[in-house]
Amino acid sequence: MINHDVPAQRPEEEAPQSPPFTEVMAQWVERFAGDLASAGMPRMPARIFSCLLVSEERSLSSAELAERLQVSPAAISGAKRYLEQMHLIGRESEPGSRRERYRLHHDVWYEAVANRDTLLTRWVSTMQAGLDAVGPESHAGARMAETAAFLAFLRDDLGSVLERWRAFRGESS
């Protein structure tokens, strides 16, 4: 039975096509993922982050990420959580579906660095507790005091670095 209330769609009208994910793009993803992994990011989150960075689309589903990276959807799952915890990606609902799509945050590097303030504060506190545990006169205490001072310096200077970045970009506070 034909439903005359709904116009028939031609196959080319069904959904807009995504730009192709080329071999050159895949090679770049692996290169940048390697750079991130050598800096300490786990390999699969590094690959997902790189894939999102190079993709023309605003967001990608788990299935799209798995297809582009040639891995199972299960491999994508834990890596997405890692990237969300690091404030590098966000999740959004796919309209009319229970599926979710993943996207890089706007100003992803700014956001990632800005969210390190809390982490640095926690590390300073932990170093202070370690200093109390070993005593300030010990070799370990001297190392912990130096580490705490350096981390506090980074934390305190982070705000001015981010302000200078916004000024450089021409943004107001």
XYZ file of N, CA, C and O in Angstrom:
692
model
N 0.840 -1.175 0.000
C 0.000 0.000 0.000
C 0.889 1.244 0.000
O 1.812 1.352 0.790
N 0.613 2.188 -0.851
C 1.411 3.407 -0.976
C 0.767 4.495 -0.143
O -0.429 4.733 -0.212
N 1.568 5.172 0.632
C 1.088 6.296 1.430
C 1.265 7.551 0.597
O 2.380 8.001 0.365
N 0.156 8.121 0.155
C 0.206 9.298 -0.700
C 0.408 10.588 0.082
O 0.626 11.629 -0.506
N 0.339 10.532 1.412
C 0.531 11.736 2.233
C 1.999 12.129 2.336
O 2.322 13.258 2.636
N 2.886 11.166 2.160
C 4.314 11.418 2.309
C 4.966 11.329 0.939
O 4.882 10.291 0.287
N 5.582 12.404 0.475
C 6.219 12.344 -0.837
C 7.390 11.366 -0.833
O 8.108 11.252 0.158
N 7.543 10.658 -1.926
C 8.655 9.712 -2.047
C 9.957 10.486 -2.124
O 10.024 11.553 -2.716
N 10.995 9.932 -1.481
C 12.305 10.556 -1.529
C 13.165 9.810 -2.527
O 13.136 8.587 -2.594
N 13.920 10.553 -3.266
C 14.906 9.935 -4.138
C 16.112 9.571 -3.282
O 16.394 10.235 -2.292
N 16.834 8.537 -3.657
C 17.997 8.129 -2.836
C 18.971 9.261 -2.567
O 19.503 9.367 -1.477
N 19.197 10.150 -3.527
C 20.157 11.232 -3.309
C 19.637 12.280 -2.339
O 20.377 13.117 -1.865
N 18.329 12.252 -2.003
C 17.760 13.211 -1.076
C 17.668 12.686 0.350
O 17.301 13.411 1.256
N 18.013 11.429 0.564
C 17.805 10.816 1.866
C 18.594 11.483 2.976
O 18.066 11.768 4.023
N 19.851 11.715 2.767
C 20.677 12.325 3.808
C 21.855 13.007 3.146
O 22.389 12.515 2.159
N 22.248 14.128 3.695
C 23.427 14.782 3.126
C 24.651 13.893 3.323
O 24.797 13.249 4.357
N 25.491 13.841 2.340
C 26.693 13.019 2.412
C 27.796 13.773 3.156
O 27.992 14.964 2.941
N 28.500 13.040 4.007
C 29.652 13.610 4.702
C 30.807 13.704 3.724
O 30.925 12.896 2.811
N 31.680 14.682 3.929
C 32.878 14.731 3.093
C 33.669 13.438 3.284
O 33.633 12.839 4.357
N 34.386 13.005 2.277
C 35.124 11.748 2.415
C 36.240 11.859 3.440
O 36.852 12.905 3.602
N 36.446 10.759 4.138
C 37.568 10.640 5.061
C 38.666 9.961 4.257
O 38.611 8.769 3.987
N 39.650 10.727 3.850
C 40.649 10.244 2.896
C 41.799 9.516 3.579
O 41.992 9.625 4.801
N 42.580 8.830 2.785
C 43.770 8.138 3.289
C 44.766 9.136 3.868
O 45.404 8.873 4.886
N 44.889 10.304 3.240
C 45.796 11.341 3.748
C 45.334 11.793 5.132
O 46.155 11.984 6.039
N 44.026 11.941 5.316
C 43.491 12.325 6.626
C 43.761 11.220 7.647
O 44.165 11.506 8.780
N 43.555 9.972 7.250
C 43.804 8.842 8.159
C 45.272 8.802 8.582
O 45.579 8.534 9.753
N 46.175 9.079 7.653
C 47.596 9.103 7.988
C 47.910 10.236 8.964
O 48.692 10.059 9.896
N 47.279 11.397 8.751
C 47.502 12.509 9.671
C 46.974 12.161 11.063
O 47.621 12.468 12.065
N 45.798 11.520 11.121
C 45.231 11.106 12.414
C 46.235 10.241 13.160
O 46.488 10.453 14.355
N 46.824 9.286 12.479
C 47.780 8.395 13.141
C 49.041 9.151 13.562
O 49.594 8.892 14.627
N 49.466 10.097 12.745
C 50.654 10.878 13.101
C 50.414 11.717 14.347
O 51.214 11.710 15.289
N 49.290 12.472 14.357
C 49.031 13.331 15.517
C 48.701 12.493 16.751
O 49.107 12.842 17.865
N 47.999 11.384 16.562
C 47.725 10.492 17.687
C 49.038 9.986 18.286
O 49.167 9.880 19.512
N 50.010 9.703 17.436
C 51.327 9.294 17.932
C 51.996 10.399 18.732
O 52.610 10.137 19.774
N 51.867 11.644 18.250
C 52.425 12.781 18.997
C 51.766 12.891 20.370
O 52.446 13.105 21.383
N 50.442 12.777 20.402
C 49.714 12.869 21.675
C 50.078 11.705 22.592
O 50.249 11.886 23.804
N 50.191 10.507 22.021
C 50.549 9.330 22.826
C 51.951 9.477 23.405
O 52.196 9.106 24.559
N 52.873 10.049 22.635
C 54.226 10.226 23.164
C 54.256 11.264 24.279
O 55.182 11.283 25.088
N 53.218 12.108 24.355
C 53.114 13.091 25.435
C 52.320 12.543 26.619
O 52.123 13.250 27.607
N 51.858 11.286 26.517
C 51.199 10.657 27.661
C 49.729 10.331 27.495
O 49.142 9.693 28.364
N 49.093 10.749 26.412
C 47.685 10.424 26.226
C 47.582 8.969 25.765
O 48.354 8.548 24.904
N 46.646 8.209 26.310
C 46.467 6.839 25.818
C 46.177 6.824 24.311
O 45.573 7.757 23.774
N 46.595 5.776 23.645
C 46.562 5.712 22.182
C 45.155 5.863 21.590
O 44.970 6.631 20.653
N 44.172 5.125 22.080
C 42.836 5.192 21.470
C 42.187 6.564 21.683
O 41.634 7.124 20.731
N 42.217 7.150 22.880
C 41.699 8.518 22.996
C 42.434 9.492 22.069
O 41.814 10.387 21.487
N 43.735 9.311 21.899
C 44.500 10.179 21.002
C 44.009 10.035 19.560
O 43.892 11.021 18.832
N 43.691 8.821 19.156
C 43.189 8.594 17.791
C 41.813 9.226 17.613
O 41.548 9.835 16.575
N 40.934 9.067 18.600
C 39.594 9.658 18.501
C 39.694 11.176 18.469
O 39.048 11.826 17.645
N 40.486 11.748 19.353
C 40.645 13.197 19.387
C 41.148 13.700 18.037
O 40.632 14.667 17.474
N 42.158 13.045 17.490
C 42.726 13.438 16.208
C 41.701 13.306 15.087
O 41.624 14.168 14.207
N 40.912 12.247 15.126
C 39.888 12.033 14.115
C 38.838 13.142 14.167
O 38.426 13.667 13.125
N 38.407 13.518 15.360
C 37.445 14.612 15.493
C 38.049 15.934 15.033
O 37.381 16.752 14.405
N 39.313 16.128 15.312
C 39.985 17.369 14.939
C 40.064 17.536 13.418
O 39.840 18.627 12.896
N 40.317 16.459 12.712
C 40.497 16.532 11.263
C 39.168 16.440 10.496
O 39.112 16.769 9.321
N 38.106 16.035 11.159
C 36.825 15.829 10.477
C 36.124 17.137 10.184
O 36.089 18.035 11.020
N 35.562 17.224 9.011
C 34.829 18.414 8.604
C 33.496 18.520 9.356
O 33.014 19.610 9.628
N 32.925 17.378 9.706
C 31.644 17.363 10.411
C 31.805 17.954 11.804
O 32.841 17.837 12.426
N 30.733 18.546 12.291
C 30.739 19.137 13.641
C 30.870 18.065 14.716
O 31.473 18.275 15.749
N 30.284 16.897 14.448
C 30.310 15.815 15.420
C 30.276 14.482 14.676
O 29.881 14.419 13.515
N 30.685 13.421 15.375
C 30.679 12.075 14.818
C 30.072 11.115 15.827
O 30.231 11.294 17.044
N 29.396 10.098 15.339
C 28.853 9.051 16.208
C 29.940 8.026 16.511
O 30.998 7.995 15.850
N 29.663 7.160 17.462
C 30.606 6.080 17.776
C 30.840 5.203 16.552
O 31.968 4.795 16.279
N 29.769 4.920 15.811
C 29.896 4.070 14.620
C 30.772 4.745 13.566
O 31.602 4.085 12.926
N 30.607 6.050 13.387
C 31.436 6.774 12.418
C 32.905 6.786 12.849
O 33.802 6.597 12.024
N 33.129 6.997 14.135
C 34.509 6.963 14.635
C 35.115 5.581 14.443
O 36.252 5.453 13.988
N 34.356 4.544 14.782
C 34.855 3.175 14.644
C 35.177 2.859 13.190
O 36.216 2.244 12.892
N 34.322 3.301 12.281
C 34.566 3.046 10.855
C 35.818 3.768 10.371
O 36.665 3.190 9.692
N 35.959 5.020 10.731
C 37.112 5.799 10.273
C 38.427 5.289 10.857
O 39.448 5.310 10.194
N 38.368 4.855 12.109
C 39.593 4.380 12.763
C 39.814 2.881 12.571
O 40.823 2.340 13.019
N 38.836 2.211 11.945
C 38.886 0.776 11.680
C 39.098 -0.028 12.956
O 40.017 -0.839 13.071
N 38.231 0.270 13.940
C 38.231 -0.442 15.215
C 36.795 -0.813 15.565
O 35.856 -0.347 14.932
N 36.637 -1.613 16.595
C 35.287 -1.988 17.028
C 34.662 -0.843 17.822
O 35.380 -0.049 18.444
N 33.322 -0.766 17.821
C 32.664 0.257 18.643
C 33.029 0.143 20.126
O 33.098 1.143 20.827
N 33.308 -1.063 20.595
C 33.698 -1.249 22.000
C 35.014 -0.535 22.298
O 35.203 -0.001 23.392
N 35.913 -0.499 21.322
C 37.201 0.185 21.518
C 37.001 1.682 21.674
O 37.798 2.360 22.325
N 35.934 2.196 21.087
C 35.649 3.628 21.135
C 35.085 4.028 22.500
O 35.374 5.112 23.010
N 34.336 3.160 23.127
C 33.564 3.490 24.333
C 34.403 4.058 25.480
O 34.145 5.152 25.969
N 35.391 3.323 25.937
C 36.204 3.786 27.064
C 37.023 5.012 26.722
O 37.229 5.896 27.556
N 37.472 5.082 25.488
C 38.283 6.214 25.056
C 37.472 7.506 25.070
O 37.993 8.562 25.411
N 36.191 7.419 24.713
C 35.333 8.611 24.742
C 35.198 9.129 26.170
O 35.259 10.330 26.401
N 35.031 8.213 27.112
C 34.919 8.627 28.522
C 36.176 9.359 28.969
O 36.101 10.373 29.669
N 37.329 8.854 28.587
C 38.595 9.497 28.935
C 38.620 10.926 28.404
O 38.955 11.862 29.122
N 38.264 11.104 27.136
C 38.287 12.434 26.521
C 37.276 13.378 27.162
O 37.545 14.573 27.300
N 36.128 12.853 27.578
C 35.144 13.683 28.281
C 35.692 14.116 29.639
O 35.547 15.272 30.030
N 36.322 13.210 30.354
C 36.892 13.540 31.660
C 38.014 14.564 31.538
O 38.234 15.359 32.446
N 38.705 14.560 30.417
C 39.793 15.512 30.185
C 39.265 16.840 29.621
O 40.051 17.732 29.319
N 37.946 16.950 29.474
C 37.291 18.162 28.954
C 37.722 18.481 27.522
O 37.836 19.646 27.141
N 37.969 17.445 26.735
C 38.365 17.644 25.347
C 37.201 17.466 24.377
O 37.213 18.045 23.294
N 36.233 16.629 24.744
C 35.068 16.433 23.886
C 33.790 16.537 24.702
O 33.810 16.395 25.923
N 32.703 16.772 23.997
C 31.377 16.776 24.600
C 30.484 15.821 23.847
O 30.806 15.372 22.749
N 29.372 15.535 24.449
C 28.431 14.609 23.846
C 27.121 15.345 23.609
O 26.735 16.210 24.380
N 26.447 14.991 22.524
C 25.148 15.593 22.206
C 24.240 14.505 21.668
O 24.703 13.539 21.064
N 22.959 14.656 21.922
C 21.983 13.682 21.429
C 21.777 13.857 19.943
O 21.782 14.971 19.427
N 21.572 12.732 19.280
C 21.250 12.762 17.855
C 19.735 12.900 17.750
O 19.003 12.064 18.281
N 19.234 13.951 17.101
C 17.783 14.165 17.022
C 17.052 12.934 16.474
O 17.469 12.342 15.484
N 15.981 12.535 17.174
C 15.166 11.412 16.744
C 15.804 10.057 16.962
O 15.358 9.063 16.395
N 16.827 9.984 17.790
C 17.536 8.732 18.007
C 18.048 8.679 19.442
O 18.162 9.703 20.108
N 18.350 7.474 19.887
C 18.965 7.329 21.208
C 20.493 7.411 21.110
O 21.173 7.414 22.117
N 20.987 7.479 19.887
C 22.437 7.551 19.684
C 22.963 8.924 20.080
O 22.246 9.912 20.030
N 24.226 8.924 20.433
C 24.886 10.179 20.783
C 25.993 10.454 19.784
O 26.526 9.543 19.157
N 26.298 11.725 19.654
C 27.383 12.167 18.786
C 28.412 12.866 19.668
O 28.062 13.423 20.702
N 29.650 12.841 19.230
C 30.746 13.402 20.009
C 31.408 14.503 19.203
O 31.592 14.392 18.004
N 31.735 15.585 19.884
C 32.311 16.742 19.222
C 33.400 17.333 20.097
O 33.406 17.161 21.320
N 34.298 18.025 19.445
C 35.315 18.771 20.177
C 34.652 19.991 20.788
O 33.740 20.571 20.196
N 35.099 20.388 21.950
C 34.617 21.632 22.536
C 35.102 22.804 21.690
O 36.172 22.740 21.088
N 34.307 23.869 21.663
C 34.751 25.105 21.036
C 35.981 25.571 21.811
O 36.011 25.494 23.038
N 36.995 26.020 21.142
C 38.256 26.408 21.788
C 38.788 25.271 22.657
O 39.103 25.438 23.830
N 38.892 24.095 22.059
C 39.231 22.876 22.787
C 40.521 23.011 23.588
O 40.599 22.578 24.732
N 41.544 23.635 23.036
C 42.807 23.744 23.762
C 42.672 24.702 24.934
O 43.175 24.441 26.026
N 41.984 25.822 24.721
C 41.752 26.780 25.798
C 40.996 26.100 26.939
O 41.377 26.208 28.103
N 39.910 25.408 26.590
C 39.104 24.733 27.609
C 39.911 23.683 28.360
O 39.813 23.565 29.583
N 40.698 22.913 27.630
C 41.490 21.862 28.280
C 42.494 22.454 29.261
O 42.657 21.954 30.380
N 43.147 23.532 28.868
C 44.127 24.168 29.750
C 43.430 24.864 30.917
O 43.871 24.763 32.062
N 42.331 25.553 30.638
C 41.615 26.267 31.691
C 41.129 25.308 32.776
O 41.115 25.659 33.961
N 40.779 24.098 32.400
C 40.294 23.122 33.375
C 41.422 22.478 34.178
O 41.170 21.704 35.085
N 42.652 22.800 33.877
C 43.788 22.257 34.627
C 43.988 22.976 35.954
O 44.699 22.492 36.819
N 43.377 24.128 36.133
C 43.489 24.873 37.387
C 43.086 24.010 38.573
O 43.795 23.950 39.579
N 41.977 23.313 38.453
C 41.500 22.442 39.536
C 42.497 21.319 39.799
O 42.789 20.996 40.949
N 43.010 20.740 38.739
C 43.983 19.657 38.872
C 45.258 20.150 39.546
O 45.769 19.516 40.473
N 45.752 21.295 39.122
C 46.969 21.845 39.732
C 46.757 22.159 41.210
O 47.635 21.903 42.037
N 45.598 22.706 41.546
C 45.287 22.999 42.958
C 45.297 21.716 43.786
O 45.848 21.681 44.889
N 44.717 20.650 43.240
C 44.696 19.369 43.962
C 46.117 18.838 44.128
O 46.487 18.338 45.194
N 46.940 18.950 43.092
C 48.317 18.458 43.182
C 49.130 19.255 44.205
O 49.941 18.690 44.937
N 48.930 20.556 44.261
C 49.626 21.376 45.260
C 49.237 20.903 46.658
O 50.099 20.718 47.530
N 47.960 20.690 46.865
C 47.471 20.216 48.165
C 48.071 18.849 48.514
O 48.498 18.617 49.653
N 48.128 17.960 47.545
C 48.688 16.631 47.776
C 50.185 16.726 48.096
O 50.687 16.022 48.983
N 50.908 17.591 47.401
C 52.339 17.785 47.686
C 52.531 18.328 49.097
O 53.449 17.909 49.809
N 51.674 19.261 49.508
C 51.757 19.812 50.864
C 51.526 18.714 51.902
O 52.230 18.647 52.920
N 50.549 17.835 51.629
C 50.291 16.718 52.546
C 51.491 15.770 52.578
O 51.860 15.259 53.648
N 52.106 15.532 51.426
C 53.305 14.687 51.378
C 54.455 15.318 52.141
O 55.200 14.633 52.842
N 54.603 16.625 52.022
C 55.633 17.355 52.745
C 55.415 17.215 54.251
O 56.373 16.985 55.012
N 54.161 17.320 54.673
C 53.843 17.130 56.091
C 54.169 15.707 56.540
O 54.619 15.490 57.665
N 53.953 14.735 55.646
C 54.189 13.333 56.005
C 55.671 13.010 56.150
O 56.050 12.244 57.043
N 56.522 13.588 55.312
C 57.949 13.239 55.356
C 58.789 14.259 56.095
O 59.934 13.990 56.436
N 58.251 15.431 56.303
C 58.982 16.483 57.001
C 59.769 17.343 56.035
O 60.349 16.840 55.069
N 59.808 18.648 56.324
C 60.463 19.582 55.407
C 61.991 19.468 55.398
O 62.635 19.954 54.479
N 62.587 18.822 56.391
C 64.046 18.743 56.475
C 64.626 17.561 55.702
O 65.842 17.467 55.557
N 63.770 16.666 55.199
C 64.262 15.480 54.490
C 64.510 15.806 53.009
O 64.049 16.813 52.496
N 65.234 14.916 52.324
C 65.440 15.061 50.878
C 64.107 14.975 50.139
O 63.849 15.752 49.213
N 63.273 14.028 50.554
C 61.946 13.876 49.932
C 61.117 15.140 50.166
O 60.416 15.609 49.267
N 61.221 15.704 51.371
C 60.490 16.933 51.682
C 60.932 18.090 50.801
O 60.115 18.887 50.337
N 62.239 18.177 50.543
C 62.753 19.231 49.671
C 62.210 19.070 48.251
O 61.824 20.052 47.604
N 62.169 17.811 47.757
C 61.618 17.566 46.417
C 60.141 17.914 46.366
O 59.667 18.527 45.400
N 59.405 17.541 47.408
C 57.966 17.834 47.433
C 57.705 19.329 47.535
O 56.782 19.852 46.897
N 58.500 20.026 48.329
C 58.333 21.477 48.460
C 58.602 22.157 47.115
O 57.865 23.071 46.714
N 59.672 21.718 46.426
C 59.985 22.281 45.102
C 58.860 21.992 44.103
O 58.458 22.858 43.331
N 58.332 20.771 44.125
C 57.236 20.402 43.226
C 55.997 21.231 43.529
O 55.347 21.754 42.616
N 55.659 21.370 44.813
C 54.488 22.167 45.205
C 54.649 23.618 44.769
O 53.696 24.226 44.258
N 55.843 24.170 44.937
C 56.080 25.564 44.531
C 55.931 25.722 43.020
O 55.327 26.685 42.537
N 56.488 24.775 42.263
C 56.375 24.847 40.805
C 54.923 24.737 40.358
O 54.459 25.516 39.511
N 54.185 23.781 40.914
C 52.775 23.605 40.535
C 51.935 24.818 40.919
O 51.053 25.233 40.157
N 52.218 25.410 42.075
C 51.498 26.626 42.482
C 51.816 27.771 41.527
O 50.926 28.558 41.160
N 53.073 27.870 41.113
C 53.471 28.894 40.146
C 52.694 28.722 38.838
O 52.160 29.687 38.283
N 52.641 27.486 38.336
C 51.886 27.215 37.107
C 50.417 27.588 37.268
O 49.832 28.250 36.406
N 49.829 27.144 38.366
C 48.414 27.430 38.617
C 48.168 28.926 38.667
O 47.241 29.430 38.045
N 49.024 29.650 39.384
C 48.827 31.089 39.545
C 49.055 31.846 38.244
O 48.414 32.863 37.987
N 49.955 31.378 37.404
C 50.247 32.057 36.147
C 49.296 31.648 35.015
O 49.188 32.345 34.023
N 48.600 30.547 35.187
C 47.708 30.039 34.156
C 46.633 31.067 33.774
O 46.355 31.266 32.591
N 46.068 31.737 34.761
C 45.030 32.736 34.484
C 45.524 33.850 33.584
O 44.838 34.252 32.631
N 46.727 34.348 33.841
C 47.243 35.438 33.001
C 47.592 34.946 31.601
O 47.429 35.681 30.630
N 48.053 33.711 31.472
C 48.333 33.150 30.150
C 47.036 33.066 29.347
O 46.993 33.456 28.171
N 45.980 32.590 29.970
C 44.695 32.478 29.277
C 44.132 33.848 28.918
O 43.559 34.030 27.836
N 44.317 34.830 29.799
C 43.881 36.203 29.484
C 44.650 36.758 28.298
O 44.071 37.406 27.422
N 45.953 36.521 28.271
C 46.760 36.996 27.142
C 46.328 36.325 25.845
O 46.313 36.952 24.792
N 45.953 35.055 25.899
C 45.468 34.352 24.707
C 44.179 34.999 24.198
O 44.024 35.245 23.007
N 43.256 35.271 25.117
C 41.997 35.906 24.706
C 42.257 37.281 24.101
O 41.642 37.646 23.101
N 43.181 38.036 24.665
C 43.534 39.351 24.117
C 44.158 39.193 22.731
O 43.843 39.953 21.802
N 45.001 38.213 22.563
C 45.636 37.935 21.291
C 44.587 37.621 20.223
O 44.696 38.046 19.078
N 43.549 36.872 20.627
C 42.473 36.509 19.711
C 41.468 37.638 19.533
O 40.541 37.535 18.747
N 41.585 38.724 20.325
C 40.672 39.849 20.197
C 39.364 39.662 20.924
O 38.360 40.276 20.581
N 39.344 38.806 21.936
C 38.138 38.548 22.710
C 38.177 39.370 23.988
O 39.220 39.602 24.563
N 37.002 39.771 24.458
C 36.925 40.463 25.751
C 36.612 39.463 26.837
O 36.059 38.405 26.580
N 36.971 39.782 28.049
C 36.760 38.869 29.180
C 35.327 38.755 29.571
O 34.523 39.544 29.417
